[in-house]
């Protein structure tokens, strides 16, 4: 039987920019070598998802045929800047029709940027049908310069700064999330959906009563999902250490072995995306929203474990010196840097209205006091261990934060403290607490606006994030003005805004 042959132009003329990677010198020799291995195996795949994290930390992607990806790998792929322009509810927060006001000319008219796959992040999704690859990309302007709004580029710059000091940051993930069972098909509503209008959240049921911390029976009630999920995450190559049941109904905590900073952020992006997708395909809903509007649920946090090692020797700079076993001078300096910068950069760790539900200063176990202490879970920074495994645990973050920006903020503040090692400590006064962390998105945004965050992010990204968060907060406050704040608990607006997307 005759089959029509479709005559196409060169694939290189239809995606990205020909020879974009080589023309602009974007890859290392290691990346070029990895690209050759990928090309050799593309015949075994059907599709490839090319992914990047938007400013909110959500994975945005295009799914390409394996044949199309062959040219995209070295040419890059054209992407709309939409993910840089919309707030958490898909309201347009950055004006692209006129003057965007963020210092990125290419945003005007919503012109494309180029997303270049990072070959070192390529992997095959286990058990996928059709056979599918996953790869994280880096954002570039059309002239080949790193995109000023790229959160991954921010973290790359921080790692380079550490390398210039002969340091290598080490980061560990400890993430709390909520597992629920979908009801009646459970799909999210779409009535009234639109730009800045989120439909009803998925209808779900709790997995168990909760409130028996680490009880084996509570974990057993979620094990039929959590155990095979753990196997799936391991098959993805993620260095999963543990799955455990926390306090709230169906509240699961996942921990991972320490990694480099960029690997940790990439892992968090893949972890959250994979967990939500895997659970949804099995009739369940996973959410990284801190506190859903569900009866008796307990807020979840993201504990970020961090230390710094010598790049030359591997020695942990935070390890105790001498028999006392106390924090090293480097650990104290790093912690002082985190405390000194906590207000200006807190928005990057807790970026949503809902995330502040967990940080009420009235809660005795909330990490709200701005201080550090050894093995104390009531303060923002907990010093852990005294030997080779010594590290600092920052317990204030929320699980849906942008991993690249949240980690970069920690490394930036910590390095500022290390660079001032030997100077008078900052952020503490005689060992007494110096107040509380911001208690609302509005308070955190006001501190972020003071301009110091530009030292980390650059002016364009700082301006963009300000506009995105102003839009989110403005819509929330408008909803409260129209419907009232209720009893002070989680609002329907928050549940619609975050429960399904995050």
Coordinates of N, CA and C in Angstrom, one line a residue, residues 55 81-87 91-104 107-110 149 460-461 463-469 471 474:
X55 N 10.3 30.8 37.7 CA 10.7 31.4 38.9 C 10.0 30.9 40.1
X81 N 8.5 33.1 26.7 CA 8.8 33.6 28.1 C 7.7 33.6 29.0
X82 N 6.5 33.0 28.6 CA 5.3 33.0 29.5 C 5.6 32.7 30.9
X83 N 6.3 31.6 31.2 CA 6.6 31.2 32.6 C 7.3 32.2 33.4
X84 N 7.9 33.2 32.8 CA 8.6 34.3 33.5 C 7.6 35.4 33.8
X85 N 6.4 35.4 33.1 CA 5.5 36.5 33.2 C 4.3 36.3 34.1
X86 N 4.0 35.1 34.3 CA 2.7 34.7 35.1 C 3.1 34.5 36.5
X87 N 2.1 34.9 37.4 CA 2.3 34.6 38.8 C 1.8 33.2 39.1
X91 N -1.9 34.7 36.4 CA -2.2 36.1 36.1 C -1.0 36.7 35.5
X92 N -1.1 37.6 34.5 CA 0.0 38.3 33.9 C 0.5 39.3 34.9
X93 N 1.7 39.1 35.3 CA 2.3 40.0 36.3 C 3.3 41.0 35.7
X94 N 3.9 40.6 34.6 CA 5.0 41.4 34.0 C 4.4 41.8 32.6
X95 N 4.4 43.1 32.4 CA 3.8 43.6 31.1 C 4.7 43.4 30.0
X96 N 4.4 42.5 29.0 CA 5.2 42.2 27.9 C 4.8 43.0 26.7
X97 N 3.6 43.6 26.7 CA 3.1 44.3 25.5 C 3.7 45.7 25.5
X98 N 4.0 46.3 26.7 CA 4.6 47.6 26.7 C 6.0 47.5 27.2
X99 N 6.3 48.3 28.3 CA 7.6 48.2 28.9 C 7.6 47.3 30.1
X100 N 8.3 46.2 30.0 CA 8.2 45.2 31.1 C 8.7 45.7 32.5
X101 N 9.7 46.6 32.4 CA 10.2 47.2 33.7 C 11.1 46.4 34.5
X102 N 11.7 45.4 33.8 CA 12.6 44.5 34.6 C 14.0 44.5 33.9
X103 N 14.2 45.2 32.9 CA 15.5 45.3 32.3 C 15.9 44.2 31.4
X104 N 15.0 43.5 30.8 CA 15.2 42.4 29.8 C 14.5 42.8 28.6
X107 N 12.0 40.4 26.5 CA 10.7 40.1 27.1 C 9.6 40.9 26.3
X108 N 10.0 42.1 25.8 CA 9.0 42.9 25.1 C 8.5 42.1 23.9
X109 N 7.1 42.1 23.8 CA 6.5 41.3 22.7 C 6.5 39.8 22.9
X110 N 6.9 39.4 24.1 CA 6.9 38.0 24.4 C 7.7 37.2 23.4
X149 N 16.8 35.9 33.9 CA 15.7 35.4 34.7 C 15.9 34.0 35.0
X460 N 17.4 42.3 37.1 CA 16.2 41.8 36.4 C 15.4 40.8 37.1
X461 N 16.1 39.8 37.6 CA 15.4 38.7 38.3 C 14.8 39.2 39.6
X463 N 13.7 42.2 40.2 CA 12.5 43.0 39.7 C 11.4 42.1 39.3
X464 N 11.7 41.0 38.6 CA 10.7 40.1 38.1 C 10.0 39.4 39.2
X465 N 10.8 38.9 40.2 CA 10.2 38.2 41.4 C 9.3 39.2 42.2
X466 N 9.7 40.4 42.3 CA 8.9 41.4 43.0 C 7.6 41.6 42.3
X467 N 7.5 41.7 41.0 CA 6.3 41.8 40.3 C 5.4 40.6 40.4
X468 N 6.0 39.4 40.3 CA 5.3 38.2 40.4 C 4.6 38.1 41.8
X469 N 5.4 38.4 42.9 CA 4.8 38.2 44.2 C 3.9 39.3 44.6
X471 N 1.8 40.6 42.5 CA 0.5 40.2 41.8 C -0.2 39.1 42.6
X474 N -1.6 40.7 45.8 CA -2.7 41.6 45.4 C -4.0 40.8 45.2

